[in-house]
Coordinates of C-alpha atoms and ligand atoms in Angstrom, one line a residue:
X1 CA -12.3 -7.8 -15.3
X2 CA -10.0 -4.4 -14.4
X3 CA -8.2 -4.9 -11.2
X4 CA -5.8 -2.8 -9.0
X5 CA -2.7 -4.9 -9.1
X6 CA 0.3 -4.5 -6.2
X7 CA 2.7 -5.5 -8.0
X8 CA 2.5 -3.3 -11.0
X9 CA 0.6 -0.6 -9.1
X10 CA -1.8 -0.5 -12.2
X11 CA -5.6 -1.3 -12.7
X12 CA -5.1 -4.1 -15.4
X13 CA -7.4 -6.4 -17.3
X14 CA -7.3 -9.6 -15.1
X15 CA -6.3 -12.8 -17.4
X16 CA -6.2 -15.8 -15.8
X17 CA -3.3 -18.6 -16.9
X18 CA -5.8 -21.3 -17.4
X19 CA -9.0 -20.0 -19.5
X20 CA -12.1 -20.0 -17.1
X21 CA -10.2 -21.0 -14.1
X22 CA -8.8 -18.7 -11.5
X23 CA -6.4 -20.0 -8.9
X24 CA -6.8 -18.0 -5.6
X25 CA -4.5 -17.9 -2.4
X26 CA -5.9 -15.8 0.8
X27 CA -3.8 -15.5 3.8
X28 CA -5.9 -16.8 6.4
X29 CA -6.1 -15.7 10.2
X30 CA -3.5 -16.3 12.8
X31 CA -6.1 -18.0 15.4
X32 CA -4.8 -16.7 18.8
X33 CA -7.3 -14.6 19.5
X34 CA -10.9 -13.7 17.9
X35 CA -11.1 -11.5 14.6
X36 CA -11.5 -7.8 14.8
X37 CA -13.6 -6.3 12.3
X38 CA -10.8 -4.9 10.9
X39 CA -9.8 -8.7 10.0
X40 CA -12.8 -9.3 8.8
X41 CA -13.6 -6.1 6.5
X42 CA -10.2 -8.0 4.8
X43 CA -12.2 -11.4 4.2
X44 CA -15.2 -9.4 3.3
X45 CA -13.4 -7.9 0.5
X46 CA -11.9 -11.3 -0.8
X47 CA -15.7 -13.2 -0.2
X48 CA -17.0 -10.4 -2.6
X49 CA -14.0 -10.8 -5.3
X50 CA -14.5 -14.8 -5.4
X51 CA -18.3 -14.5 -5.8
X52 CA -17.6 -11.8 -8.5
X53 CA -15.7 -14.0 -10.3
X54 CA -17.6 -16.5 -10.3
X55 CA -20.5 -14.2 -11.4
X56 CA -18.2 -13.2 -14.4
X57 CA -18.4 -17.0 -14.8
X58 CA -15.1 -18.1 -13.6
X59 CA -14.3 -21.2 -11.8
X60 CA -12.5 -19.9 -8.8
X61 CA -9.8 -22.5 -7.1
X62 CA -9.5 -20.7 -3.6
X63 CA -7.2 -21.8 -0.6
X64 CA -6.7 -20.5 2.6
X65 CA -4.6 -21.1 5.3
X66 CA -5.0 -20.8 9.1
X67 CA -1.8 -19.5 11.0
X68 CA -1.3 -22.2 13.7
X69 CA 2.5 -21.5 14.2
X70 CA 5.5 -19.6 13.5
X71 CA 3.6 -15.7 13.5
X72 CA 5.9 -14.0 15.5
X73 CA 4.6 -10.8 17.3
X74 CA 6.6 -8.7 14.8
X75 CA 6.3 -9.4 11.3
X76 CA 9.6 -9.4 11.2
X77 CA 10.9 -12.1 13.2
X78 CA 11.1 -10.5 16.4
X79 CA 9.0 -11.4 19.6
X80 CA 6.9 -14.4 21.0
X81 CA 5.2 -16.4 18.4
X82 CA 1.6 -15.4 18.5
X83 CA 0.0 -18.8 19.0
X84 CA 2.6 -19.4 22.3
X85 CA 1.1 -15.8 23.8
X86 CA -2.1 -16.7 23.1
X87 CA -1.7 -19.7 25.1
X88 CA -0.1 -18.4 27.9
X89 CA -2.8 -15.7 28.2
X90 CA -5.3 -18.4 28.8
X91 CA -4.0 -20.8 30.2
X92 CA -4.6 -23.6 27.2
X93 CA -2.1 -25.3 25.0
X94 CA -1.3 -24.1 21.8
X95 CA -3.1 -26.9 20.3
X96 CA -6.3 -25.5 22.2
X97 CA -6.0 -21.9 21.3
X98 CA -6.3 -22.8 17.8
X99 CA -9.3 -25.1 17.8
X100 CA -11.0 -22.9 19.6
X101 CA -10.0 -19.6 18.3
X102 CA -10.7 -21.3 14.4
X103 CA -14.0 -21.8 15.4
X104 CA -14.9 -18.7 16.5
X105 CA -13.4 -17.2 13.4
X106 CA -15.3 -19.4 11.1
X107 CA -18.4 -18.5 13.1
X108 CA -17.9 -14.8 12.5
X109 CA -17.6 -15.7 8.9
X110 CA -20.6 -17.4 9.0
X111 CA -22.6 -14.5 10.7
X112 CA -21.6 -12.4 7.9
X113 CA -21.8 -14.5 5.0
X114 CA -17.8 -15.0 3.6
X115 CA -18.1 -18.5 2.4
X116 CA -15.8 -20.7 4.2
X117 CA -13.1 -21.4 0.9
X118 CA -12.7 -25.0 -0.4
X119 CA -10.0 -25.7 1.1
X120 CA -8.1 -24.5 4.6
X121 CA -5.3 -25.9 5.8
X122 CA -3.6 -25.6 9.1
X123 CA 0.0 -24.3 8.9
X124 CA 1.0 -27.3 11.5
X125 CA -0.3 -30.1 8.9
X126 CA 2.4 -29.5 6.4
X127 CA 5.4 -29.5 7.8
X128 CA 6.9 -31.6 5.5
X129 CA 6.2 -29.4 2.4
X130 CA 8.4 -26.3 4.2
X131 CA 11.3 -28.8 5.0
X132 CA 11.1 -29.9 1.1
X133 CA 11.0 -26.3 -0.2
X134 CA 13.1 -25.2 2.4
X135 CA 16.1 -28.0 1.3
X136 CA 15.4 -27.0 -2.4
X137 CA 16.6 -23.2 -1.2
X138 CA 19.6 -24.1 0.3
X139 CA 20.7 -25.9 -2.6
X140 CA 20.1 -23.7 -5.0
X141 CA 22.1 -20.9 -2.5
X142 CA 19.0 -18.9 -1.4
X143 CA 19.2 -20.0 1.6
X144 CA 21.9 -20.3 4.6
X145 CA 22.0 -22.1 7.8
X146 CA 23.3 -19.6 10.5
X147 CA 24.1 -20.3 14.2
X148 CA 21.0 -23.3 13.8
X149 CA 18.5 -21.3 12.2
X150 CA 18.2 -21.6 8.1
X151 CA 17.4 -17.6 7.2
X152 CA 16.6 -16.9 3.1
X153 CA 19.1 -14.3 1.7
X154 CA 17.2 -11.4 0.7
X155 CA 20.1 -10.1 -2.0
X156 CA 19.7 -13.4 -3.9
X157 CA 15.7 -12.4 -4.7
X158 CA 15.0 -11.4 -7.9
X159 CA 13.5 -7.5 -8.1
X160 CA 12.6 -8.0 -3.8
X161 CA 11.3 -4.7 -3.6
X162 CA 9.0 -4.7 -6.6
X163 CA 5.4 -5.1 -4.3
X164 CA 6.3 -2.8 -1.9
X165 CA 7.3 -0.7 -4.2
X166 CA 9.7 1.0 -1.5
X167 CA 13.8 0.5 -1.7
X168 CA 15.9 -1.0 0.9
X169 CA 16.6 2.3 3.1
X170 CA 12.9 3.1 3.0
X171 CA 11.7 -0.4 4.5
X172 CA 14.5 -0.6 7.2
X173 CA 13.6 2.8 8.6
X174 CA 10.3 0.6 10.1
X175 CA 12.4 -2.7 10.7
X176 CA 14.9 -0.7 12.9
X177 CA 12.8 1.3 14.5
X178 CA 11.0 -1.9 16.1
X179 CA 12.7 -4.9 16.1
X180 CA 15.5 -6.0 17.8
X181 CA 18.4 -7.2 15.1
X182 CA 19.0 -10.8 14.7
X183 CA 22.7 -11.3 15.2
X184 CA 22.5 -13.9 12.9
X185 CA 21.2 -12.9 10.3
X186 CA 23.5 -11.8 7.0
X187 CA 21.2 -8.8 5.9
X188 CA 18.6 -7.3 8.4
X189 CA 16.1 -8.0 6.0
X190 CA 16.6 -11.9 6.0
X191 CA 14.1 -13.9 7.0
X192 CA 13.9 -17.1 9.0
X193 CA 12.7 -19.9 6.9
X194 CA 13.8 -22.3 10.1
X195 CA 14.1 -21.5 13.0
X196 CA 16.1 -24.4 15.8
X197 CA 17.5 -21.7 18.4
X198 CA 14.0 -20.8 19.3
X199 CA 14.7 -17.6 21.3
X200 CA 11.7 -18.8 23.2
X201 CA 12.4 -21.9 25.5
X202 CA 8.4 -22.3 26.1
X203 CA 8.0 -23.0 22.3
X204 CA 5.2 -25.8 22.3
X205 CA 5.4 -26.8 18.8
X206 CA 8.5 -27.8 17.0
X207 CA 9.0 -30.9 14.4
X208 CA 11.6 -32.5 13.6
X209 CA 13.8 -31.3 10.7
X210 CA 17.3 -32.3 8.7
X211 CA 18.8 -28.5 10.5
X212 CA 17.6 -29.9 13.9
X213 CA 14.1 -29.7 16.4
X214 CA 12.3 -26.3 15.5
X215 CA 9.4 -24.9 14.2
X216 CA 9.1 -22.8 10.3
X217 CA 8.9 -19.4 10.3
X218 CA 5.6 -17.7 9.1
X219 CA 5.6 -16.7 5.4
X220 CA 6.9 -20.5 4.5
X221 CA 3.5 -21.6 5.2
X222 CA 1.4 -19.7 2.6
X223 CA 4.3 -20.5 0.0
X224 CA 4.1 -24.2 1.4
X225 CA 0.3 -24.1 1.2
X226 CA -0.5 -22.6 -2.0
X227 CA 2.4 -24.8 -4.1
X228 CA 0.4 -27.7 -2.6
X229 CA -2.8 -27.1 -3.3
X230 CA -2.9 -24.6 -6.3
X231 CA 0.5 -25.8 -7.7
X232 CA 3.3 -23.6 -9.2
X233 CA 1.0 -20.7 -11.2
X234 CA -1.3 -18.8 -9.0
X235 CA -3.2 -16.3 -11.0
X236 CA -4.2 -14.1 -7.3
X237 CA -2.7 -13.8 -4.0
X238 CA -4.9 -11.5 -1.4
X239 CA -4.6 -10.1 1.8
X240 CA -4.5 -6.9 3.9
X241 CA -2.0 -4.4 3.1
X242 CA 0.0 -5.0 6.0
X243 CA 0.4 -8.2 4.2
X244 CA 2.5 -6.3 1.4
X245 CA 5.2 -5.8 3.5
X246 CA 7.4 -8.2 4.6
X247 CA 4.8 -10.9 4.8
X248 CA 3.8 -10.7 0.6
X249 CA 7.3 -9.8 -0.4
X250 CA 8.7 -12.8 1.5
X251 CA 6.4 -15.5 0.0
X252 CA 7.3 -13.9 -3.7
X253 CA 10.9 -14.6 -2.9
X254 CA 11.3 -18.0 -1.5
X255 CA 8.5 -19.3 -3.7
X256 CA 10.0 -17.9 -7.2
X257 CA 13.7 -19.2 -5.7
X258 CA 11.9 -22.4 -5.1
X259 CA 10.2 -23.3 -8.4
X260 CA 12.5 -21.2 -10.5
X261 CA 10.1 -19.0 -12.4
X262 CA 7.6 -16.2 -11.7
X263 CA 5.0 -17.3 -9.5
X264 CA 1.5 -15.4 -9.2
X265 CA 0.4 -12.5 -11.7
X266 CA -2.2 -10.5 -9.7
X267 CA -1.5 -9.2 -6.1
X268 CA -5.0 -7.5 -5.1
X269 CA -5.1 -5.7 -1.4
X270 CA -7.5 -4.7 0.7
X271 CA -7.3 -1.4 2.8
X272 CA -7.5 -1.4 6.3
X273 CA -10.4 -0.2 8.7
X274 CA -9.2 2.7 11.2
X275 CA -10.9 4.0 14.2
X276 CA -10.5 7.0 16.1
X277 CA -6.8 5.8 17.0
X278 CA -5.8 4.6 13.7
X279 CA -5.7 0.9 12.2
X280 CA -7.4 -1.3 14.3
X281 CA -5.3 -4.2 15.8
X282 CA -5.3 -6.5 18.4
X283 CA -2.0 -5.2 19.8
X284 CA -3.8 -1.8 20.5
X285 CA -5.8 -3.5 23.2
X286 CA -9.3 -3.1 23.0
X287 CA -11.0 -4.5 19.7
X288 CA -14.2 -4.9 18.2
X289 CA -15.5 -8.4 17.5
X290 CA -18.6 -9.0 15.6
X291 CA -20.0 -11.1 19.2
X292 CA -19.7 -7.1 20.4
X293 CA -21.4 -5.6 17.9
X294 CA -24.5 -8.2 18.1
X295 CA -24.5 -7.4 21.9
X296 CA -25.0 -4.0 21.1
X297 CA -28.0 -5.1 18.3
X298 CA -26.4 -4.5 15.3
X299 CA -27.2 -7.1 12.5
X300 CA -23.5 -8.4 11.6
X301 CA -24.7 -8.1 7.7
X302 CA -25.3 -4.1 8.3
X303 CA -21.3 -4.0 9.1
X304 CA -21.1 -6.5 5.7
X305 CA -23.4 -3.7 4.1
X306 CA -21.0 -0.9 5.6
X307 CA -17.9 -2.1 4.4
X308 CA -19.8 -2.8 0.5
X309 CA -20.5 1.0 0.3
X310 CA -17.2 2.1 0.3
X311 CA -14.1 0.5 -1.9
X312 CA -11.4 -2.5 -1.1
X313 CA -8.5 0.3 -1.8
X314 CA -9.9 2.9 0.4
X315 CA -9.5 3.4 4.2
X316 CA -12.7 2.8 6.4
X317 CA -12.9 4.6 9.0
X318 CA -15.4 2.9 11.7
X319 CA -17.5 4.7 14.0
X320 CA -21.0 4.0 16.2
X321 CA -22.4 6.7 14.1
X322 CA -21.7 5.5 10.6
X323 CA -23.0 1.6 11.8
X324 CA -26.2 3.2 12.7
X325 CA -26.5 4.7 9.8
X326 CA -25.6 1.7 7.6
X327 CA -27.7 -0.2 9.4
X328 CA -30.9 2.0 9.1
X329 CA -29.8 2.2 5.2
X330 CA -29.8 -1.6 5.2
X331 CA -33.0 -2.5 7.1
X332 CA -34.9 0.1 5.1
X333 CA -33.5 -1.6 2.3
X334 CA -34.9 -5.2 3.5
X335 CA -37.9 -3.6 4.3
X336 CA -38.3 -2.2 0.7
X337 CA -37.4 -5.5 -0.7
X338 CA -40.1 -7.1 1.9
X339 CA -43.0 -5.5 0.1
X340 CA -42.3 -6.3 -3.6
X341 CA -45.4 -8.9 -4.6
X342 CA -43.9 -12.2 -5.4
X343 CA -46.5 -13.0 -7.8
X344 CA -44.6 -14.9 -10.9
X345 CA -44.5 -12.0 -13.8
X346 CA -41.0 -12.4 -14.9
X347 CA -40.0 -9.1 -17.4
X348 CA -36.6 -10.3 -20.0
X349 CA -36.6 -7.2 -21.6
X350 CA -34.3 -5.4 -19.1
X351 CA -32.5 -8.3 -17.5
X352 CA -29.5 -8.3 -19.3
X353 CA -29.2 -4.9 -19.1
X354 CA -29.4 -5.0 -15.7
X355 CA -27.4 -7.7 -15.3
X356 CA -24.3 -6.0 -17.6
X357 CA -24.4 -2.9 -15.4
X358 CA -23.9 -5.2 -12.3
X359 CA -20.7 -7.2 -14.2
X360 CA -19.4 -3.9 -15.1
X361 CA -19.3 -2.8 -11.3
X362 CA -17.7 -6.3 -10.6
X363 CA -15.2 -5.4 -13.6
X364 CA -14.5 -1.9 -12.7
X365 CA -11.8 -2.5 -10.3
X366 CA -14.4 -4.0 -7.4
X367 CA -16.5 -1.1 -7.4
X368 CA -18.6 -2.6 -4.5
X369 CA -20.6 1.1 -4.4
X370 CA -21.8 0.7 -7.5
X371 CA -22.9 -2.6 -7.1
X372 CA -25.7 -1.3 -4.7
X373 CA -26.0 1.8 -7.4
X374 CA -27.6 -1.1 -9.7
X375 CA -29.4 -3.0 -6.8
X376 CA -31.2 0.9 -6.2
X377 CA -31.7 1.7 -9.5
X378 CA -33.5 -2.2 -10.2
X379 CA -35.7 -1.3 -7.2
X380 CA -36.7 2.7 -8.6
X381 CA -37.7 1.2 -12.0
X382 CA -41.1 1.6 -12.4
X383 CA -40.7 -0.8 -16.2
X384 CA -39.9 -3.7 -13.9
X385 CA -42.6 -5.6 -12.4
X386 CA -42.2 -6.3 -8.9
X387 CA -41.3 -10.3 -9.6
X388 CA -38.8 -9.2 -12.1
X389 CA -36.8 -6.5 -9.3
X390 CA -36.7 -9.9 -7.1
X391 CA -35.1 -12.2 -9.4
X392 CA -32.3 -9.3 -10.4
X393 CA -32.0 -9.3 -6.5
X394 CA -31.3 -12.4 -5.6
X395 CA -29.0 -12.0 -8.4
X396 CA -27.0 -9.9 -7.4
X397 CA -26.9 -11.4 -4.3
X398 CA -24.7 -14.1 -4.7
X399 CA -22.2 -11.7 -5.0
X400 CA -23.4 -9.2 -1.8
X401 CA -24.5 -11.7 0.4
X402 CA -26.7 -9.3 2.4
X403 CA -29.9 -11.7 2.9
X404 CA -31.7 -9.3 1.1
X405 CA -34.7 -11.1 0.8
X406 CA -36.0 -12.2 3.8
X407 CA -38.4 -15.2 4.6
X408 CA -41.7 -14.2 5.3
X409 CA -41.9 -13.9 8.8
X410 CA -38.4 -12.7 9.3
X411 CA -38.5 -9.0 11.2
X412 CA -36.6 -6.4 9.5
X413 CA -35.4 -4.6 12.7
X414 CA -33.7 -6.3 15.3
X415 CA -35.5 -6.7 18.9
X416 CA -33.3 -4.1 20.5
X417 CA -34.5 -1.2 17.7
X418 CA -38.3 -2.6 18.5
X419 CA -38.1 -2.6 21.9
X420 CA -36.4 1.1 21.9
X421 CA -39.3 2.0 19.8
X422 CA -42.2 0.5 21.8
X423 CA -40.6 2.2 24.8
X424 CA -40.9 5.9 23.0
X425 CA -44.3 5.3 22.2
X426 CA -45.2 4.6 25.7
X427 CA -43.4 8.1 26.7
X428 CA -44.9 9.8 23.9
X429 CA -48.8 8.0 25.5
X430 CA -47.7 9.1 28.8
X431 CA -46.9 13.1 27.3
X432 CA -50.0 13.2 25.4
X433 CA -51.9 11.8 29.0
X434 CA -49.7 15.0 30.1
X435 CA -51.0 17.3 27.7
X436 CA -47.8 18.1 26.9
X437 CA -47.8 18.2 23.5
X438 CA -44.4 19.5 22.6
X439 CA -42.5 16.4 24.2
X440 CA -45.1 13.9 22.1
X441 CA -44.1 15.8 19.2
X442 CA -40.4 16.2 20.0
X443 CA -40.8 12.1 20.1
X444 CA -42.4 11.6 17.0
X445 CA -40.0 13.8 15.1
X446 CA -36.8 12.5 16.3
X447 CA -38.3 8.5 15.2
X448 CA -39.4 10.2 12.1
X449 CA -35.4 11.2 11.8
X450 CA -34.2 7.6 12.4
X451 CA -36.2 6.2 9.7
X452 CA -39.6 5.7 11.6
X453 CA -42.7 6.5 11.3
X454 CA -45.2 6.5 13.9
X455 CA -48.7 6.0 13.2
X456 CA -51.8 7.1 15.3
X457 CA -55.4 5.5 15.3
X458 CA -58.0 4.4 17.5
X459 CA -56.3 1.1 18.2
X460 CA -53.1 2.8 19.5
X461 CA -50.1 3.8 18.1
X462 CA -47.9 1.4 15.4
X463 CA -44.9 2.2 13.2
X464 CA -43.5 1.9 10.0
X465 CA -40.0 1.5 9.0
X466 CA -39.9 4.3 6.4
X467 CA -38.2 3.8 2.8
X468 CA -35.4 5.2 1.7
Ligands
AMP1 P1 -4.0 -11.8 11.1 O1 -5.0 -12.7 11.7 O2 -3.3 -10.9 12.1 O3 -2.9 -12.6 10.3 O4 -4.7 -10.9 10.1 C1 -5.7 -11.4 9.2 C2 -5.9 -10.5 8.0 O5 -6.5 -9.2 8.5 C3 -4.7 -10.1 7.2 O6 -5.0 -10.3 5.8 C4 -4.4 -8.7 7.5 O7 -3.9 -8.0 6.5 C5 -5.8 -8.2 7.8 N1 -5.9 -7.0 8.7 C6 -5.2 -6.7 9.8 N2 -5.6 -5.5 10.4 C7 -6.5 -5.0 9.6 C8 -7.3 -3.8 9.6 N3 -7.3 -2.9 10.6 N4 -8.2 -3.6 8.6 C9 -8.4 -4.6 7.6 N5 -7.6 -5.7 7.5 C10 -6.7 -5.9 8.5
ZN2 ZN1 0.1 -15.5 4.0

């Protein structure tokens, strides 16, 4: 497989340490409020890579955590901690917050098919892995305790600008610009590994440590996490590509100062989704959740669908209009799918050809797009029997995860779409009752546009969902 990799800024032939076996870390959501899409374009993009892999044949080891503590507002150690907000906002305990907001995440997961990993943990249930890694710093000098807080010392890092790929001056233009400086920290690019003076008094969580009461700072956790679970060579680390910066570069750091050697080989990143204002975030305000986009009777797999047709390391820019028309794309799609005969007449001949062309998309860097190139090209083949299209389908889709073969009595368009229709063919009746023509018409052509066919005969009027 050829992936984009951070850290050299090259596409490079993936190699995993252990033959077959690919260790995977994912930064997992901070759970103080629901997902935006944004969020979840991110674990779209790393659902598709582990099912890729595993489609390449690879046994993929993923872990994940979930952010229960220690997120401050600002990346950089400045603000409230997330979690506390979050609870203040609603009126809950912390504890509360993240049971709740956990679940909802995993729901939207669920909703749009990212398999929940093997194994999430909760930042809050180890604790005592920080404090170990955390000891192991200070004794080997990467680490200082300063006015009760324990902060690692950036200028002991070996190469700490090599993800970001920025220098010193470049990064601290955005730290200054934001973030109030820590008095006591030795380099404003430090980073609290333990924090004791919580600058917040309200601070609901805090354990017991040998540098006093407190709670860890945020990028411990993943370090913490992954050594754990995946031990001390991780062959991927993922994330968004705010992760990169400070988040990414601070894990590298304290975990290759911890265990004394490099750490993980492939750094992959997934481009953000913009709208009309820029990267969507939740500190912007107003965000879209997938619960919104149902409301509004959009199938959460046609946002799966429109994040597949474009690539991981571009920039998505979301709009009503370009939904719609992924959705249409996608239920024409299902619908075309629908009507292949599933009578048992399996064709070899072209199955491993077909099959090769979909591991080379996987192996070309992630190429999602081309994926669905295959998936249309299976379906135009007129050498393929119809049984033959449906196993290459179902295929493939253990790597999309679209549904795209539905159960026999599942409708392809959702009951808002049939219910707008239904209505237009009752004005269109009541045009034609009219005599006006022109309006009837006017009807019928703009359905026609949207993929829909009407279709007149003694009995009334029906429609058709028109392929692609
Ligand atoms: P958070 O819950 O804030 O820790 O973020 C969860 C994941 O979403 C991280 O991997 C971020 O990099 C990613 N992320 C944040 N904003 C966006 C966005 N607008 N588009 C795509 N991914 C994002
Ligand atoms: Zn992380």
């Amino acid at each position: 497989m050829k992936i984009y990799n951070t850290l050299t800024k090259t596409v490079e032939q993936f190699t995993p340490n252990e033959e077959n076996t690919v260790r995977m870390y994912t930064c997992g959501p901070t759970v103080y409020h629901y997902a935006h899409i944004g969020n979840l374009r991110t674990y779209i993009f790393e659902d598709i890579l582990e099912k890729g892999l595993e489609y390449l044949g690879y046994n993929v080891l993923r872990v994940m955590n979930v952010t229960d503590v220690g997120h401050l507002e600002n990346d950089s150690d400045d603000g409230e901690d997330k979690m506390q907000k979050g609870a203040e906002r609603e009126h809950k305990s912390v504890y509360e917050i993240a049971d709740f907001y956990e679940r909802a995440f995993f729901k939207d997961c669920e909703s749009l098919n990212i398999r929940k990993p093997k194994v999430v943990e909760r930042a809050t249930k180890h604790i005592d892995t920080y404090i170990e890694m955390i000891k192991v710093l200070l004794d080997k000098d990467f680490a200082y305790i300063s006015n009760g807080n324990v902060y690692f010392d950036v200028t002991k890092a070996n190469n700490y600008y090599q993800l970001s790929g920025k220098n010193q001056d470049e990064l601290y233009v955005g730290v200054r610009d934001t973030v109030e400086n820590d008095k006591s920290k030795r380099n404003p690019q430090d980073f609290g590994l333990w924090f004791t003076v919580s600058k917040f008094s309200k601070q609901e969580m805090k354990w017991d440590s040998p540098w006093g009461v407190g709670y860890p700072g945020w990028h411990i956790e993943c370090s913490g996490i992954s050594y754990k679970f995946l031990g001390e060579y991780l062959d991927i680390h993922c994330g968004g590509v705010d992760n990169i910066f400070p988040h990414h570069t601070n894990e590298i750091a304290q975990s290759e100062g911890f265990l004394g050697h490099k750490w993980c080989n492939y750094w992959i990143h997934g481009e953000h989704l913009n709208d009309s204002k820029g990267k969507m975030s939740k500190s912007n305000g107003e965000f879209l959740t997938i619960d919104l986009l149902e409301s509004k009777g959009y199938n959460p797999l046609a946002y799966r669908f429109f994040c597949l047709q474009s690539h991981y390391r571009k920039v998505l820019e979301f709009s009503y209009d370009a939904l719609d028309a992924a959705q249409k794309t996608y239920d024409k799609l299902r619908n075309k799918i629908k009507k292949l005969d599933r009578t048992p007449d399996l064709h070899e001949s072209k199955l491993d050809y077909y099959k090769e062309r979909f591991s080379d998309a996987i192996n070309n860097d992630l190429n999602t797009s081309s994926m669905l190139t295959v998936l249309y090209d299976v379906l135009k083949d007129n050498e393929l029997s119809d049984f033959t299209k449906l196993y290459l389908i179902e295929d493939f889709d253990k790597v999309l995860s679209l549904d795209l073969i539905m159960d026999d009595d599942e409708k392809i368009i959702s009951e808002e779409t049939e219910s707008m229709i239904l209505k237009k063919i009752e004005e269109r009746n009541l045009a034609k009752k009219n005599k006006d023509f022109e309006t009837a018409d006017k009807i019928r052509d703009e359905l026609f546009d949207q993929g829909i066919k009407l279709i007149d005969s003694r009995e009334g009027t029906t429609y058709e969902i028109i392929e692609g």
